[in-house]
RNA sequence: GGGCCGUUAGCUCAAUCUGGUAGAGCAGUAGACUCUUAAUCUAUUGGUUAUAGGUUCGAUUCCUAUACGGCCCA
């Protein structure tokens, strides 16, 4: 077969379907596009499922539906099929003696997976199922590849991720996850727009990577002969916009981090970042509470949700602890009076197997102890506040206690979901913090930030007191769709290269 | 990066432990059947057992490596 594709998975089932397609080509246009549907399956169900057999019979409602044939049951001179469209499925009854001459014989050769249009009259079967009694039927697109088995569907995880289109055809639960994802993102936009936030787009390619502690992907601009980095965060650009006078901005878009892949991490992931001038981190804790409750209501119609056997309650005020409080809570033998003592912390951390590097100060070690001993306990919605200045190079120092910043992270089901702080708007302090990052980088820290001269220049023009917040959209969607893996909420998750030979 | 598990027909799964050249259902093909719901009934096609080596008279099965995937850990 000359149009045989390169994939080395041709089999007799595909060959048989190619034969059927070439017969369609001989009969005329095998890929017609002249007809238009009148109704979606679900519209018909909503409108007529409650009608009884006799009244539908009297009304003689004609309709045209279109979609993929998912079920085919042939019984001699009549058959039932099911058509699946974007809204759902509807049954169709094909009768030899009702259809144009010869069409029923042709129909018997059509395969499950083919895309059809059907015109007919609505009726109810003896089992009260709304069905289209076909007067006309046409194959619009011949499907050359057999769909997975109708009862078990597509179960293989790898195929579900690599060939998401097949997963979406076969698994309603999978379609529902992505519908919920879209609904959540749409809700967030409405929520922010109604508070006069302005959605913006900032560069994806940065000449200085910044705004987060992470390893970037590198790329190269040929014409300008210049190295660029895919962004690890939009933060520094969004704050430049606040300097420029856009006092409430947000961006929902992709970040790229050159790190491992896991059930929680994909190299590209979606982040919401928002900034509001004349606000502080406490205002944004309130915003996070309201946002979480709003999403919970709109998706689950409840303030209590189930995630992986855990019950999560958003109705009560979210718990708040400082990082030092929560470290003491889950490490009963740590002495709170020594919690900033470098030697004490080093000894304590090494005993629990944390590798301490030479440039670690007490703040960094606290954060390591927190990650190892506290994070997984934070099941109920919890804010952890007062992050060490040492690990928060873009956050405003606390007025009373400069060891920590006015920063929080938000945890649910043992995972970090959001990170917010009062922004550091003292350009001289920011320049000093960048210098510390640069010195960490030269000490071998691959994730340390670079010195961003233009960002300092922007701060020198004056950034008003501002609060900032980042929320990982993928993890948020995981929580509200009860998904165990980030791959389940990404339409096309990262996969290693498939070998087609 | 480390550990454990997996990869058999288009799909969902057997057979592997205890080595003797692979079975079923669905899908396909041919036939029967005008209210099915995983429709039913009869017959039947379809496999380089992920890839490459090794052990053996003989490997889907045992061993090694590789690729890809899943889960856990860093």
PDB file of N, CA and C in Angstrom, chain A residues 325-403:
ATOM      1  N   UNK A 325       7.473  27.744  64.563  1.00  0.00           N
ATOM      2  CA  UNK A 325       6.450  27.061  65.374  1.00  0.00           C
ATOM      3  C   UNK A 325       6.197  25.642  64.865  1.00  0.00           C
ATOM      4  N   UNK A 326       6.070  25.541  63.547  1.00  0.00           N
ATOM      5  CA  UNK A 326       5.692  24.232  63.002  1.00  0.00           C
ATOM      6  C   UNK A 326       6.874  23.260  63.094  1.00  0.00           C
ATOM      7  N   UNK A 327       8.093  23.788  63.006  1.00  0.00           N
ATOM      8  CA  UNK A 327       9.267  22.917  63.184  1.00  0.00           C
ATOM      9  C   UNK A 327       9.268  22.359  64.614  1.00  0.00           C
ATOM     10  N   UNK A 328       9.008  23.220  65.598  1.00  0.00           N
ATOM     11  CA  UNK A 328       8.972  22.748  66.989  1.00  0.00           C
ATOM     12  C   UNK A 328       7.822  21.766  67.204  1.00  0.00           C
ATOM     13  N   UNK A 329       6.710  22.019  66.515  1.00  0.00           N
ATOM     14  CA  UNK A 329       5.537  21.154  66.681  1.00  0.00           C
ATOM     15  C   UNK A 329       5.851  19.716  66.268  1.00  0.00           C
ATOM     16  N   UNK A 330       6.559  19.556  65.170  1.00  0.00           N
ATOM     17  CA  UNK A 330       6.806  18.198  64.661  1.00  0.00           C
ATOM     18  C   UNK A 330       8.203  17.671  65.001  1.00  0.00           C
ATOM     19  N   UNK A 331       8.971  18.450  65.770  1.00  0.00           N
ATOM     20  CA  UNK A 331      10.280  17.974  66.243  1.00  0.00           C
ATOM     21  C   UNK A 331      10.360  18.292  67.723  1.00  0.00           C
ATOM     22  N   UNK A 332       9.741  17.431  68.546  1.00  0.00           N
ATOM     23  CA  UNK A 332       9.582  17.766  69.963  1.00  0.00           C
ATOM     24  C   UNK A 332      10.920  17.961  70.682  1.00  0.00           C
ATOM     25  N   UNK A 333      11.977  17.317  70.153  1.00  0.00           N
ATOM     26  CA  UNK A 333      13.253  17.418  70.851  1.00  0.00           C
ATOM     27  C   UNK A 333      14.099  18.604  70.406  1.00  0.00           C
ATOM     28  N   UNK A 334      13.559  19.433  69.515  1.00  0.00           N
ATOM     29  CA  UNK A 334      14.350  20.605  69.116  1.00  0.00           C
ATOM     30  C   UNK A 334      14.104  21.710  70.145  1.00  0.00           C
ATOM     31  N   UNK A 335      15.182  22.415  70.524  1.00  0.00           N
ATOM     32  CA  UNK A 335      15.048  23.461  71.541  1.00  0.00           C
ATOM     33  C   UNK A 335      14.734  24.773  70.842  1.00  0.00           C
ATOM     34  N   UNK A 336      13.586  25.373  71.171  1.00  0.00           N
ATOM     35  CA  UNK A 336      13.157  26.567  70.443  1.00  0.00           C
ATOM     36  C   UNK A 336      14.140  27.714  70.649  1.00  0.00           C
ATOM     37  N   UNK A 337      14.837  27.737  71.796  1.00  0.00           N
ATOM     38  CA  UNK A 337      15.767  28.851  72.009  1.00  0.00           C
ATOM     39  C   UNK A 337      17.012  28.717  71.119  1.00  0.00           C
ATOM     40  N   UNK A 338      17.244  27.503  70.584  1.00  0.00           N
ATOM     41  CA  UNK A 338      18.429  27.301  69.740  1.00  0.00           C
ATOM     42  C   UNK A 338      18.089  27.225  68.245  1.00  0.00           C
ATOM     43  N   UNK A 339      16.844  27.566  67.907  1.00  0.00           N
ATOM     44  CA  UNK A 339      16.380  27.273  66.543  1.00  0.00           C
ATOM     45  C   UNK A 339      17.026  28.156  65.480  1.00  0.00           C
ATOM     46  N   UNK A 340      17.790  29.158  65.911  1.00  0.00           N
ATOM     47  CA  UNK A 340      18.535  29.960  64.922  1.00  0.00           C
ATOM     48  C   UNK A 340      20.046  29.777  65.076  1.00  0.00           C
ATOM     49  N   UNK A 341      20.426  28.809  65.876  1.00  0.00           N
ATOM     50  CA  UNK A 341      21.858  28.590  66.124  1.00  0.00           C
ATOM     51  C   UNK A 341      22.417  27.634  65.081  1.00  0.00           C
ATOM     52  N   UNK A 342      23.362  28.142  64.309  1.00  0.00           N
ATOM     53  CA  UNK A 342      23.870  27.380  63.163  1.00  0.00           C
ATOM     54  C   UNK A 342      24.447  26.030  63.577  1.00  0.00           C
ATOM     55  N   UNK A 343      25.278  26.009  64.622  1.00  0.00           N
ATOM     56  CA  UNK A 343      25.914  24.747  65.021  1.00  0.00           C
ATOM     57  C   UNK A 343      24.885  23.742  65.530  1.00  0.00           C
ATOM     58  N   UNK A 344      23.952  24.263  66.357  1.00  0.00           N
ATOM     59  CA  UNK A 344      22.897  23.399  66.888  1.00  0.00           C
ATOM     60  C   UNK A 344      22.064  22.798  65.744  1.00  0.00           C
ATOM     61  N   UNK A 345      21.643  23.670  64.812  1.00  0.00           N
ATOM     62  CA  UNK A 345      20.797  23.232  63.698  1.00  0.00           C
ATOM     63  C   UNK A 345      21.536  22.236  62.811  1.00  0.00           C
ATOM     64  N   UNK A 346      22.815  22.515  62.563  1.00  0.00           N
ATOM     65  CA  UNK A 346      23.598  21.633  61.697  1.00  0.00           C
ATOM     66  C   UNK A 346      23.643  20.230  62.290  1.00  0.00           C
ATOM     67  N   UNK A 347      23.941  20.160  63.574  1.00  0.00           N
ATOM     68  CA  UNK A 347      24.033  18.863  64.245  1.00  0.00           C
ATOM     69  C   UNK A 347      22.682  18.138  64.191  1.00  0.00           C
ATOM     70  N   UNK A 348      21.619  18.926  64.501  1.00  0.00           N
ATOM     71  CA  UNK A 348      20.271  18.360  64.524  1.00  0.00           C
ATOM     72  C   UNK A 348      19.884  17.817  63.138  1.00  0.00           C
ATOM     73  N   UNK A 349      20.166  18.622  62.107  1.00  0.00           N
ATOM     74  CA  UNK A 349      19.765  18.246  60.750  1.00  0.00           C
ATOM     75  C   UNK A 349      20.568  17.045  60.260  1.00  0.00           C
ATOM     76  N   UNK A 350      21.854  17.031  60.559  1.00  0.00           N
ATOM     77  CA  UNK A 350      22.695  15.920  60.082  1.00  0.00           C
ATOM     78  C   UNK A 350      22.258  14.606  60.706  1.00  0.00           C
ATOM     79  N   UNK A 351      21.779  14.680  61.961  1.00  0.00           N
ATOM     80  CA  UNK A 351      21.291  13.463  62.628  1.00  0.00           C
ATOM     81  C   UNK A 351      20.106  12.859  61.877  1.00  0.00           C
ATOM     82  N   UNK A 352      19.306  13.711  61.246  1.00  0.00           N
ATOM     83  CA  UNK A 352      18.161  13.165  60.504  1.00  0.00           C
ATOM     84  C   UNK A 352      18.491  12.935  59.038  1.00  0.00           C
ATOM     85  N   UNK A 353      19.773  13.012  58.698  1.00  0.00           N
ATOM     86  CA  UNK A 353      20.190  12.615  57.359  1.00  0.00           C
ATOM     87  C   UNK A 353      20.176  13.729  56.333  1.00  0.00           C
ATOM     88  N   UNK A 354      20.056  14.980  56.776  1.00  0.00           N
ATOM     89  CA  UNK A 354      20.089  16.095  55.829  1.00  0.00           C
ATOM     90  C   UNK A 354      21.542  16.448  55.560  1.00  0.00           C
ATOM     91  N   UNK A 355      21.888  16.582  54.266  1.00  0.00           N
ATOM     92  CA  UNK A 355      23.255  16.941  53.898  1.00  0.00           C
ATOM     93  C   UNK A 355      23.400  18.443  53.975  1.00  0.00           C
ATOM     94  N   UNK A 356      24.304  18.910  54.836  1.00  0.00           N
ATOM     95  CA  UNK A 356      24.482  20.343  55.024  1.00  0.00           C
ATOM     96  C   UNK A 356      25.670  20.808  54.191  1.00  0.00           C
ATOM     97  N   UNK A 357      25.431  21.804  53.335  1.00  0.00           N
ATOM     98  CA  UNK A 357      26.535  22.334  52.533  1.00  0.00           C
ATOM     99  C   UNK A 357      27.118  23.571  53.208  1.00  0.00           C
ATOM    100  N   UNK A 358      28.338  23.897  52.794  1.00  0.00           N
ATOM    101  CA  UNK A 358      29.118  24.911  53.496  1.00  0.00           C
ATOM    102  C   UNK A 358      28.420  26.265  53.552  1.00  0.00           C
ATOM    103  N   UNK A 359      27.685  26.603  52.487  1.00  0.00           N
ATOM    104  CA  UNK A 359      27.093  27.946  52.464  1.00  0.00           C
ATOM    105  C   UNK A 359      25.721  28.002  53.143  1.00  0.00           C
ATOM    106  N   UNK A 360      25.272  26.891  53.755  1.00  0.00           N
ATOM    107  CA  UNK A 360      23.968  26.914  54.415  1.00  0.00           C
ATOM    108  C   UNK A 360      24.042  27.732  55.696  1.00  0.00           C
ATOM    109  N   UNK A 361      23.116  28.657  55.845  1.00  0.00           N
ATOM    110  CA  UNK A 361      22.959  29.365  57.112  1.00  0.00           C
ATOM    111  C   UNK A 361      21.810  28.741  57.880  1.00  0.00           C
ATOM    112  N   UNK A 362      21.480  29.288  59.049  1.00  0.00           N
ATOM    113  CA  UNK A 362      20.417  28.709  59.868  1.00  0.00           C
ATOM    114  C   UNK A 362      19.043  28.704  59.153  1.00  0.00           C
ATOM    115  N   UNK A 363      18.786  29.737  58.366  1.00  0.00           N
ATOM    116  CA  UNK A 363      17.491  29.810  57.669  1.00  0.00           C
ATOM    117  C   UNK A 363      17.312  28.675  56.686  1.00  0.00           C
ATOM    118  N   UNK A 364      18.362  28.402  55.925  1.00  0.00           N
ATOM    119  CA  UNK A 364      18.303  27.334  54.936  1.00  0.00           C
ATOM    120  C   UNK A 364      18.125  25.972  55.627  1.00  0.00           C
ATOM    121  N   UNK A 365      18.826  25.804  56.751  1.00  0.00           N
ATOM    122  CA  UNK A 365      18.715  24.521  57.457  1.00  0.00           C
ATOM    123  C   UNK A 365      17.313  24.359  58.052  1.00  0.00           C
ATOM    124  N   UNK A 366      16.767  25.461  58.583  1.00  0.00           N
ATOM    125  CA  UNK A 366      15.371  25.395  59.049  1.00  0.00           C
ATOM    126  C   UNK A 366      14.444  24.915  57.932  1.00  0.00           C
ATOM    127  N   UNK A 367      14.647  25.483  56.745  1.00  0.00           N
ATOM    128  CA  UNK A 367      13.776  25.120  55.617  1.00  0.00           C
ATOM    129  C   UNK A 367      13.931  23.645  55.260  1.00  0.00           C
ATOM    130  N   UNK A 368      15.164  23.137  55.340  1.00  0.00           N
ATOM    131  CA  UNK A 368      15.402  21.717  55.044  1.00  0.00           C
ATOM    132  C   UNK A 368      14.697  20.836  56.078  1.00  0.00           C
ATOM    133  N   UNK A 369      14.798  21.236  57.353  1.00  0.00           N
ATOM    134  CA  UNK A 369      14.139  20.461  58.412  1.00  0.00           C
ATOM    135  C   UNK A 369      12.623  20.503  58.218  1.00  0.00           C
ATOM    136  N   UNK A 370      12.124  21.683  57.838  1.00  0.00           N
ATOM    137  CA  UNK A 370      10.691  21.821  57.594  1.00  0.00           C
ATOM    138  C   UNK A 370      10.236  20.880  56.480  1.00  0.00           C
ATOM    139  N   UNK A 371      10.961  20.889  55.355  1.00  0.00           N
ATOM    140  CA  UNK A 371      10.598  20.037  54.220  1.00  0.00           C
ATOM    141  C   UNK A 371      10.536  18.577  54.636  1.00  0.00           C
ATOM    142  N   UNK A 372      11.523  18.180  55.436  1.00  0.00           N
ATOM    143  CA  UNK A 372      11.644  16.758  55.753  1.00  0.00           C
ATOM    144  C   UNK A 372      10.652  16.299  56.820  1.00  0.00           C
ATOM    145  N   UNK A 373      10.350  17.184  57.765  1.00  0.00           N
ATOM    146  CA  UNK A 373       9.583  16.707  58.934  1.00  0.00           C
ATOM    147  C   UNK A 373       8.184  17.296  59.065  1.00  0.00           C
ATOM    148  N   UNK A 374       7.894  18.370  58.361  1.00  0.00           N
ATOM    149  CA  UNK A 374       6.609  19.055  58.600  1.00  0.00           C
ATOM    150  C   UNK A 374       5.645  18.977  57.424  1.00  0.00           C
ATOM    151  N   UNK A 375       6.170  19.182  56.227  1.00  0.00           N
ATOM    152  CA  UNK A 375       5.318  19.398  55.066  1.00  0.00           C
ATOM    153  C   UNK A 375       4.248  18.322  54.912  1.00  0.00           C
ATOM    154  N   UNK A 376       4.653  17.062  55.066  1.00  0.00           N
ATOM    155  CA  UNK A 376       3.707  15.972  54.806  1.00  0.00           C
ATOM    156  C   UNK A 376       2.588  15.910  55.843  1.00  0.00           C
ATOM    157  N   UNK A 377       2.756  16.618  56.984  1.00  0.00           N
ATOM    158  CA  UNK A 377       1.695  16.622  58.004  1.00  0.00           C
ATOM    159  C   UNK A 377       0.626  17.658  57.709  1.00  0.00           C
ATOM    160  N   UNK A 378       0.899  18.570  56.790  1.00  0.00           N
ATOM    161  CA  UNK A 378       0.001  19.709  56.595  1.00  0.00           C
ATOM    162  C   UNK A 378      -1.122  19.321  55.634  1.00  0.00           C
ATOM    163  N   UNK A 379      -2.035  18.507  56.131  1.00  0.00           N
ATOM    164  CA  UNK A 379      -3.143  17.999  55.313  1.00  0.00           C
ATOM    165  C   UNK A 379      -4.251  19.049  55.223  1.00  0.00           C
ATOM    166  N   UNK A 380      -4.701  19.519  56.365  1.00  0.00           N
ATOM    167  CA  UNK A 380      -5.734  20.563  56.368  1.00  0.00           C
ATOM    168  C   UNK A 380      -5.130  21.850  55.817  1.00  0.00           C
ATOM    169  N   UNK A 381      -5.950  22.713  55.210  1.00  0.00           N
ATOM    170  CA  UNK A 381      -5.424  23.958  54.635  1.00  0.00           C
ATOM    171  C   UNK A 381      -4.664  24.755  55.688  1.00  0.00           C
ATOM    172  N   UNK A 382      -3.397  25.042  55.417  1.00  0.00           N
ATOM    173  CA  UNK A 382      -2.525  25.660  56.417  1.00  0.00           C
ATOM    174  C   UNK A 382      -1.598  26.683  55.781  1.00  0.00           C
ATOM    175  N   UNK A 383      -1.475  27.832  56.426  1.00  0.00           N
ATOM    176  CA  UNK A 383      -0.469  28.808  56.023  1.00  0.00           C
ATOM    177  C   UNK A 383       0.741  28.670  56.931  1.00  0.00           C
ATOM    178  N   UNK A 384       1.920  28.594  56.354  1.00  0.00           N
ATOM    179  CA  UNK A 384       3.159  28.675  57.119  1.00  0.00           C
ATOM    180  C   UNK A 384       3.758  30.049  56.813  1.00  0.00           C
ATOM    181  N   UNK A 385       4.005  30.826  57.863  1.00  0.00           N
ATOM    182  CA  UNK A 385       4.455  32.206  57.675  1.00  0.00           C
ATOM    183  C   UNK A 385       5.877  32.382  58.200  1.00  0.00           C
ATOM    184  N   UNK A 386       6.389  33.581  58.027  1.00  0.00           N
ATOM    185  CA  UNK A 386       7.687  33.971  58.558  1.00  0.00           C
ATOM    186  C   UNK A 386       8.804  33.061  58.035  1.00  0.00           C
ATOM    187  N   UNK A 387       8.942  33.049  56.703  1.00  0.00           N
ATOM    188  CA  UNK A 387      10.015  32.278  56.081  1.00  0.00           C
ATOM    189  C   UNK A 387      11.342  32.995  56.289  1.00  0.00           C
ATOM    190  N   UNK A 388      12.414  32.250  56.523  1.00  0.00           N
ATOM    191  CA  UNK A 388      13.718  32.883  56.746  1.00  0.00           C
ATOM    192  C   UNK A 388      14.121  33.791  55.583  1.00  0.00           C
ATOM    193  N   UNK A 389      14.706  34.917  55.899  1.00  0.00           N
ATOM    194  CA  UNK A 389      15.182  35.861  54.879  1.00  0.00           C
ATOM    195  C   UNK A 389      16.207  35.190  53.956  1.00  0.00           C
ATOM    196  N   UNK A 390      16.999  34.314  54.567  1.00  0.00           N
ATOM    197  CA  UNK A 390      18.073  33.647  53.813  1.00  0.00           C
ATOM    198  C   UNK A 390      17.565  32.918  52.572  1.00  0.00           C
ATOM    199  N   UNK A 391      16.345  32.349  52.648  1.00  0.00           N
ATOM    200  CA  UNK A 391      15.821  31.596  51.493  1.00  0.00           C
ATOM    201  C   UNK A 391      14.717  32.370  50.766  1.00  0.00           C
ATOM    202  N   UNK A 392      14.614  33.677  51.044  1.00  0.00           N
ATOM    203  CA  UNK A 392      13.525  34.468  50.444  1.00  0.00           C
ATOM    204  C   UNK A 392      14.094  35.747  49.846  1.00  0.00           C
ATOM    205  N   UNK A 393      14.888  35.635  48.800  1.00  0.00           N
ATOM    206  CA  UNK A 393      15.662  36.803  48.324  1.00  0.00           C
ATOM    207  C   UNK A 393      14.811  37.900  47.691  1.00  0.00           C
ATOM    208  N   UNK A 394      13.524  37.659  47.490  1.00  0.00           N
ATOM    209  CA  UNK A 394      12.699  38.690  46.866  1.00  0.00           C
ATOM    210  C   UNK A 394      11.632  39.214  47.823  1.00  0.00           C
ATOM    211  N   UNK A 395      11.687  38.737  49.085  1.00  0.00           N
ATOM    212  CA  UNK A 395      10.623  39.087  50.037  1.00  0.00           C
ATOM    213  C   UNK A 395      11.084  40.185  50.987  1.00  0.00           C
ATOM    214  N   UNK A 396      10.113  40.948  51.435  1.00  0.00           N
ATOM    215  CA  UNK A 396      10.352  42.048  52.364  1.00  0.00           C
ATOM    216  C   UNK A 396      10.668  41.487  53.749  1.00  0.00           C
ATOM    217  N   UNK A 397      11.719  42.045  54.380  1.00  0.00           N
ATOM    218  CA  UNK A 397      12.062  41.616  55.735  1.00  0.00           C
ATOM    219  C   UNK A 397      10.983  42.069  56.710  1.00  0.00           C
ATOM    220  N   UNK A 398      10.771  41.245  57.734  1.00  0.00           N
ATOM    221  CA  UNK A 398       9.812  41.632  58.767  1.00  0.00           C
ATOM    222  C   UNK A 398      10.371  42.810  59.572  1.00  0.00           C
ATOM    223  N   UNK A 399       9.506  43.778  59.873  1.00  0.00           N
ATOM    224  CA  UNK A 399       9.967  44.993  60.555  1.00  0.00           C
ATOM    225  C   UNK A 399      10.556  44.697  61.928  1.00  0.00           C
ATOM    226  N   UNK A 400       9.941  43.741  62.645  1.00  0.00           N
ATOM    227  CA  UNK A 400      10.390  43.474  64.022  1.00  0.00           C
ATOM    228  C   UNK A 400      11.494  42.442  64.079  1.00  0.00           C
ATOM    229  N   UNK A 401      11.537  41.570  63.071  1.00  0.00           N
ATOM    230  CA  UNK A 401      12.457  40.424  63.138  1.00  0.00           C
ATOM    231  C   UNK A 401      13.056  40.173  61.757  1.00  0.00           C
ATOM    232  N   UNK A 402      14.171  40.839  61.460  1.00  0.00           N
ATOM    233  CA  UNK A 402      14.723  40.750  60.102  1.00  0.00           C
ATOM    234  C   UNK A 402      15.296  39.380  59.741  1.00  0.00           C
ATOM    235  N   UNK A 403      15.320  38.435  60.699  1.00  0.00           N
ATOM    236  CA  UNK A 403      15.731  37.064  60.356  1.00  0.00           C
ATOM    237  C   UNK A 403      14.710  36.435  59.398  1.00  0.00           C
TER     238      UNK A 403
END
